[in-house]
Amino acid sequence: MARRQFVAASAAAASTPTLATARAGFPWAANETYLNTATEHPLSKRTAAAMKEYLDALVNGPDAEREKFENGRLMTKVKEMFAALINAKPAEIGFTPSTQTGENIVLEGLGVMTGGNVVTNDLHYGGSLLNYRERRKQGLDTRIVEHKDHVMDFRDLERAVDRKTKLVAIALVSNVNGYVHEVRKIADLAHAHGAYVYADAIQAAGAVPVDVKAMGIDFLACSAYKWLMGGRFGYLYVREDLQERVLKAKLFGGRTTPKGASRYEISTVSHLGCVCQSEALAYIHALGVDRIRAHTRPLVERLAKELPALGYPCITPKGNDSPIVSFALKDPAVAKAKLKKAKVVVTLGGYMRVSPSVFNDMADVDRLIAALA
Ligand SMILES: Cc1ncc(COP(=O)(O)O)c(C=O)c1O
């Protein structure tokens, strides 16, 4: 191989992300045992470097430097990468400030307040449930199906859906316990009744394989700050044939277009978020969601197996395939003190949620188990 070719090949290999080198890319992992991606993903050095470059351009100019980051090409590239991640077309993706904004756009666009009912369940995100309860006060027939042992019993959902159902709304992967909904079955049920399916994918996109076509998802929204590894803005997917015909645009602004899912956009998008996502999505694609899942699977499986024996019953069903696993807590204050002392970060409320990502390894799991033992 000619020297120049060799140098180029070595440089490419050195910069090709692999799971083996992932930890080094996330310095946070060296400072404390961070097992809390379901709350927020740390930024990688590579992503932060791109964002710093953009911030420098905003501080120092000149204008041409700023324009390298604030342009349609970058936004198009980001949409294409997100579309590829969920098996959608770029024209089916709009930017949205957040997951919940996306869900509200869907509710308003479907005209749920004008009649019919919406079916959801209590493994959906708390903020979304608040949304549905507020809408119930304003007259929406809201049906919140209750889980059984932290699993959605499909028969209970079947009983709630009828010919007046306009939408079935789920968190594809529940933030409560990582439960992965049987979305294809839910979509078939909804469609058979003339209803549509909305999936909140903030705990799914980047964490588990998502294929909107195979899953039968009609609308989907997510922010990028969890499993998409950063950028405080989000995406709205609207199935192409439902745009405008079924889901009306209700809010308009400078970014509203006559065609495509950007018809649901309103204002200038977060360019900093876009720069961040451009790096983060390229990284996720280079690693591959299947391989990311394979990396975290043994970590959550070990926790699910060992923590119950230490007095922490697992509230994530057996065989569930997501990187989130949760446990009931007898005494949250005791668990909190132990984990704080050991510098282990998880989500602690009435229960404990552990959510490893690419930068975690089995030694992190050892530290968590040792802290709680
Ligand atoms: C399932 C789920 N949906 C929505 C949200 C909030 O998303 P956003 O801030 O993008 O509206 C969260 C945040 O934890 C979540 O876990």
PDB file of N, CA and C in Angstrom, residues 158-208:
ATOM      1  N   GLU A 158     -57.676  -3.905  24.292  1.00  0.00           N
ATOM      2  CA  GLU A 158     -58.747  -4.285  23.351  1.00  0.00           C
ATOM      3  C   GLU A 158     -60.115  -3.813  23.839  1.00  0.00           C
ATOM      4  N   ARG A 159     -60.317  -3.933  25.155  1.00  0.00           N
ATOM      5  CA  ARG A 159     -61.612  -3.526  25.735  1.00  0.00           C
ATOM      6  C   ARG A 159     -61.812  -2.011  25.656  1.00  0.00           C
ATOM      7  N   ALA A 160     -60.700  -1.265  25.648  1.00  0.00           N
ATOM      8  CA  ALA A 160     -60.817   0.206  25.684  1.00  0.00           C
ATOM      9  C   ALA A 160     -61.017   0.815  24.297  1.00  0.00           C
ATOM     10  N   VAL A 161     -60.528   0.119  23.263  1.00  0.00           N
ATOM     11  CA  VAL A 161     -60.601   0.675  21.902  1.00  0.00           C
ATOM     12  C   VAL A 161     -61.966   0.349  21.282  1.00  0.00           C
ATOM     13  N   ASP A 162     -62.573   1.363  20.653  1.00  0.00           N
ATOM     14  CA  ASP A 162     -63.829   1.099  19.933  1.00  0.00           C
ATOM     15  C   ASP A 162     -63.873   1.926  18.649  1.00  0.00           C
ATOM     16  N   ARG A 163     -65.050   1.929  18.005  1.00  0.00           N
ATOM     17  CA  ARG A 163     -65.128   2.587  16.695  1.00  0.00           C
ATOM     18  C   ARG A 163     -64.985   4.099  16.777  1.00  0.00           C
ATOM     19  N   LYS A 164     -65.086   4.641  18.013  1.00  0.00           N
ATOM     20  CA  LYS A 164     -64.951   6.092  18.166  1.00  0.00           C
ATOM     21  C   LYS A 164     -63.508   6.487  18.528  1.00  0.00           C
ATOM     22  N   THR A 165     -62.637   5.493  18.670  1.00  0.00           N
ATOM     23  CA  THR A 165     -61.242   5.809  19.042  1.00  0.00           C
ATOM     24  C   THR A 165     -60.537   6.488  17.869  1.00  0.00           C
ATOM     25  N   LYS A 166     -59.947   7.643  18.181  1.00  0.00           N
ATOM     26  CA  LYS A 166     -59.198   8.349  17.126  1.00  0.00           C
ATOM     27  C   LYS A 166     -57.724   8.006  17.190  1.00  0.00           C
ATOM     28  N   LEU A 167     -57.229   7.775  18.408  1.00  0.00           N
ATOM     29  CA  LEU A 167     -55.785   7.587  18.575  1.00  0.00           C
ATOM     30  C   LEU A 167     -55.502   6.649  19.729  1.00  0.00           C
ATOM     31  N   VAL A 168     -54.507   5.781  19.520  1.00  0.00           N
ATOM     32  CA  VAL A 168     -53.946   5.012  20.630  1.00  0.00           C
ATOM     33  C   VAL A 168     -52.526   5.552  20.816  1.00  0.00           C
ATOM     34  N   ALA A 169     -52.260   6.076  22.008  1.00  0.00           N
ATOM     35  CA  ALA A 169     -50.965   6.722  22.263  1.00  0.00           C
ATOM     36  C   ALA A 169     -50.174   5.922  23.287  1.00  0.00           C
ATOM     37  N   ILE A 170     -48.940   5.556  22.917  1.00  0.00           N
ATOM     38  CA  ILE A 170     -48.107   4.766  23.835  1.00  0.00           C
ATOM     39  C   ILE A 170     -46.686   5.331  23.885  1.00  0.00           C
ATOM     40  N   ALA A 171     -46.009   5.048  24.983  1.00  0.00           N
ATOM     41  CA  ALA A 171     -44.551   5.240  25.008  1.00  0.00           C
ATOM     42  C   ALA A 171     -43.987   3.914  24.495  1.00  0.00           C
ATOM     43  N   LEU A 172     -43.390   3.939  23.312  1.00  0.00           N
ATOM     44  CA  LEU A 172     -42.918   2.701  22.677  1.00  0.00           C
ATOM     45  C   LEU A 172     -42.085   1.868  23.661  1.00  0.00           C
ATOM     46  N   VAL A 173     -41.145   2.537  24.316  1.00  0.00           N
ATOM     47  CA  VAL A 173     -40.429   1.949  25.459  1.00  0.00           C
ATOM     48  C   VAL A 173     -40.803   2.816  26.661  1.00  0.00           C
ATOM     49  N   SER A 174     -41.371   2.190  27.676  1.00  0.00           N
ATOM     50  CA  SER A 174     -41.842   2.983  28.823  1.00  0.00           C
ATOM     51  C   SER A 174     -40.684   3.539  29.635  1.00  0.00           C
ATOM     52  N   ASN A 175     -40.820   4.802  30.025  1.00  0.00           N
ATOM     53  CA  ASN A 175     -39.793   5.402  30.886  1.00  0.00           C
ATOM     54  C   ASN A 175     -39.873   4.847  32.306  1.00  0.00           C
ATOM     55  N   VAL A 176     -40.988   4.195  32.643  1.00  0.00           N
ATOM     56  CA  VAL A 176     -41.146   3.681  34.009  1.00  0.00           C
ATOM     57  C   VAL A 176     -40.219   2.485  34.228  1.00  0.00           C
ATOM     58  N   ASN A 177     -40.293   1.514  33.326  1.00  0.00           N
ATOM     59  CA  ASN A 177     -39.539   0.275  33.543  1.00  0.00           C
ATOM     60  C   ASN A 177     -38.931  -0.295  32.257  1.00  0.00           C
ATOM     61  N   GLY A 178     -38.896   0.515  31.205  1.00  0.00           N
ATOM     62  CA  GLY A 178     -38.283   0.030  29.958  1.00  0.00           C
ATOM     63  C   GLY A 178     -39.132  -0.951  29.186  1.00  0.00           C
ATOM     64  N   TYR A 179     -40.380  -1.151  29.636  1.00  0.00           N
ATOM     65  CA  TYR A 179     -41.272  -2.110  28.966  1.00  0.00           C
ATOM     66  C   TYR A 179     -41.447  -1.746  27.486  1.00  0.00           C
ATOM     67  N   VAL A 180     -41.238  -2.742  26.615  1.00  0.00           N
ATOM     68  CA  VAL A 180     -41.398  -2.519  25.174  1.00  0.00           C
ATOM     69  C   VAL A 180     -42.807  -2.954  24.780  1.00  0.00           C
ATOM     70  N   HIS A 181     -43.606  -2.013  24.315  1.00  0.00           N
ATOM     71  CA  HIS A 181     -44.995  -2.345  23.946  1.00  0.00           C
ATOM     72  C   HIS A 181     -45.061  -3.259  22.731  1.00  0.00           C
ATOM     73  N   GLU A 182     -46.122  -4.041  22.674  1.00  0.00           N
ATOM     74  CA  GLU A 182     -46.354  -4.912  21.501  1.00  0.00           C
ATOM     75  C   GLU A 182     -46.967  -4.032  20.414  1.00  0.00           C
ATOM     76  N   VAL A 183     -46.127  -3.207  19.819  1.00  0.00           N
ATOM     77  CA  VAL A 183     -46.665  -2.126  19.001  1.00  0.00           C
ATOM     78  C   VAL A 183     -47.365  -2.620  17.725  1.00  0.00           C
ATOM     79  N   ARG A 184     -46.857  -3.672  17.120  1.00  0.00           N
ATOM     80  CA  ARG A 184     -47.502  -4.150  15.880  1.00  0.00           C
ATOM     81  C   ARG A 184     -48.950  -4.605  16.155  1.00  0.00           C
ATOM     82  N   LYS A 185     -49.098  -5.336  17.278  1.00  0.00           N
ATOM     83  CA  LYS A 185     -50.443  -5.799  17.657  1.00  0.00           C
ATOM     84  C   LYS A 185     -51.353  -4.610  17.968  1.00  0.00           C
ATOM     85  N   ILE A 186     -50.784  -3.622  18.646  1.00  0.00           N
ATOM     86  CA  ILE A 186     -51.555  -2.428  19.013  1.00  0.00           C
ATOM     87  C   ILE A 186     -51.965  -1.672  17.743  1.00  0.00           C
ATOM     88  N   ALA A 187     -51.024  -1.584  16.795  1.00  0.00           N
ATOM     89  CA  ALA A 187     -51.324  -0.879  15.533  1.00  0.00           C
ATOM     90  C   ALA A 187     -52.433  -1.611  14.773  1.00  0.00           C
ATOM     91  N   ASP A 188     -52.362  -2.943  14.732  1.00  0.00           N
ATOM     92  CA  ASP A 188     -53.401  -3.709  14.015  1.00  0.00           C
ATOM     93  C   ASP A 188     -54.768  -3.479  14.663  1.00  0.00           C
ATOM     94  N   LEU A 189     -54.778  -3.457  15.996  1.00  0.00           N
ATOM     95  CA  LEU A 189     -56.031  -3.220  16.722  1.00  0.00           C
ATOM     96  C   LEU A 189     -56.573  -1.828  16.400  1.00  0.00           C
ATOM     97  N   ALA A 190     -55.696  -0.824  16.494  1.00  0.00           N
ATOM     98  CA  ALA A 190     -56.125   0.560  16.236  1.00  0.00           C
ATOM     99  C   ALA A 190     -56.639   0.695  14.804  1.00  0.00           C
ATOM    100  N   HIS A 191     -55.872   0.188  13.858  1.00  0.00           N
ATOM    101  CA  HIS A 191     -56.241   0.354  12.444  1.00  0.00           C
ATOM    102  C   HIS A 191     -57.565  -0.368  12.124  1.00  0.00           C
ATOM    103  N   ALA A 192     -57.778  -1.501  12.763  1.00  0.00           N
ATOM    104  CA  ALA A 192     -59.021  -2.240  12.521  1.00  0.00           C
ATOM    105  C   ALA A 192     -60.239  -1.436  12.982  1.00  0.00           C
ATOM    106  N   HIS A 193     -60.006  -0.477  13.891  1.00  0.00           N
ATOM    107  CA  HIS A 193     -61.109   0.367  14.379  1.00  0.00           C
ATOM    108  C   HIS A 193     -61.078   1.763  13.746  1.00  0.00           C
ATOM    109  N   GLY A 194     -60.237   1.937  12.734  1.00  0.00           N
ATOM    110  CA  GLY A 194     -60.153   3.251  12.073  1.00  0.00           C
ATOM    111  C   GLY A 194     -59.386   4.281  12.882  1.00  0.00           C
ATOM    112  N   ALA A 195     -58.606   3.807  13.877  1.00  0.00           N
ATOM    113  CA  ALA A 195     -57.824   4.740  14.704  1.00  0.00           C
ATOM    114  C   ALA A 195     -56.360   4.731  14.268  1.00  0.00           C
ATOM    115  N   TYR A 196     -55.601   5.666  14.800  1.00  0.00           N
ATOM    116  CA  TYR A 196     -54.172   5.771  14.469  1.00  0.00           C
ATOM    117  C   TYR A 196     -53.331   5.537  15.721  1.00  0.00           C
ATOM    118  N   VAL A 197     -52.019   5.300  15.472  1.00  0.00           N
ATOM    119  CA  VAL A 197     -51.110   5.031  16.595  1.00  0.00           C
ATOM    120  C   VAL A 197     -50.041   6.103  16.687  1.00  0.00           C
ATOM    121  N   TYR A 198     -49.920   6.689  17.891  1.00  0.00           N
ATOM    122  CA  TYR A 198     -48.831   7.612  18.175  1.00  0.00           C
ATOM    123  C   TYR A 198     -47.846   6.907  19.106  1.00  0.00           C
ATOM    124  N   ALA A 199     -46.559   6.945  18.750  1.00  0.00           N
ATOM    125  CA  ALA A 199     -45.522   6.359  19.612  1.00  0.00           C
ATOM    126  C   ALA A 199     -44.588   7.452  20.094  1.00  0.00           C
ATOM    127  N   ASP A 200     -44.485   7.573  21.419  1.00  0.00           N
ATOM    128  CA  ASP A 200     -43.464   8.419  22.041  1.00  0.00           C
ATOM    129  C   ASP A 200     -42.202   7.568  22.019  1.00  0.00           C
ATOM    130  N   ALA A 201     -41.187   8.039  21.268  1.00  0.00           N
ATOM    131  CA  ALA A 201     -40.003   7.177  21.053  1.00  0.00           C
ATOM    132  C   ALA A 201     -38.758   7.715  21.743  1.00  0.00           C
ATOM    133  N   ILE A 202     -38.938   8.577  22.728  1.00  0.00           N
ATOM    134  CA  ILE A 202     -37.742   9.166  23.355  1.00  0.00           C
ATOM    135  C   ILE A 202     -36.908   8.111  24.094  1.00  0.00           C
ATOM    136  N   GLN A 203     -37.552   7.043  24.587  1.00  0.00           N
ATOM    137  CA  GLN A 203     -36.790   5.983  25.254  1.00  0.00           C
ATOM    138  C   GLN A 203     -36.504   4.822  24.296  1.00  0.00           C
ATOM    139  N   ALA A 204     -36.837   5.012  23.021  1.00  0.00           N
ATOM    140  CA  ALA A 204     -36.673   3.922  22.053  1.00  0.00           C
ATOM    141  C   ALA A 204     -35.652   4.259  20.961  1.00  0.00           C
ATOM    142  N   ALA A 205     -35.769   5.450  20.371  1.00  0.00           N
ATOM    143  CA  ALA A 205     -34.904   5.778  19.230  1.00  0.00           C
ATOM    144  C   ALA A 205     -33.438   5.821  19.668  1.00  0.00           C
ATOM    145  N   GLY A 206     -32.625   5.014  19.038  1.00  0.00           N
ATOM    146  CA  GLY A 206     -31.208   4.917  19.393  1.00  0.00           C
ATOM    147  C   GLY A 206     -30.939   3.819  20.419  1.00  0.00           C
ATOM    148  N   ALA A 207     -32.003   3.417  21.133  1.00  0.00           N
ATOM    149  CA  ALA A 207     -31.836   2.413  22.190  1.00  0.00           C
ATOM    150  C   ALA A 207     -32.219   1.020  21.709  1.00  0.00           C
ATOM    151  N   VAL A 208     -33.291   0.943  20.932  1.00  0.00           N
ATOM    152  CA  VAL A 208     -33.766  -0.337  20.388  1.00  0.00           C
ATOM    153  C   VAL A 208     -34.080  -0.118  18.899  1.00  0.00           C
TER     154      VAL A 208
END
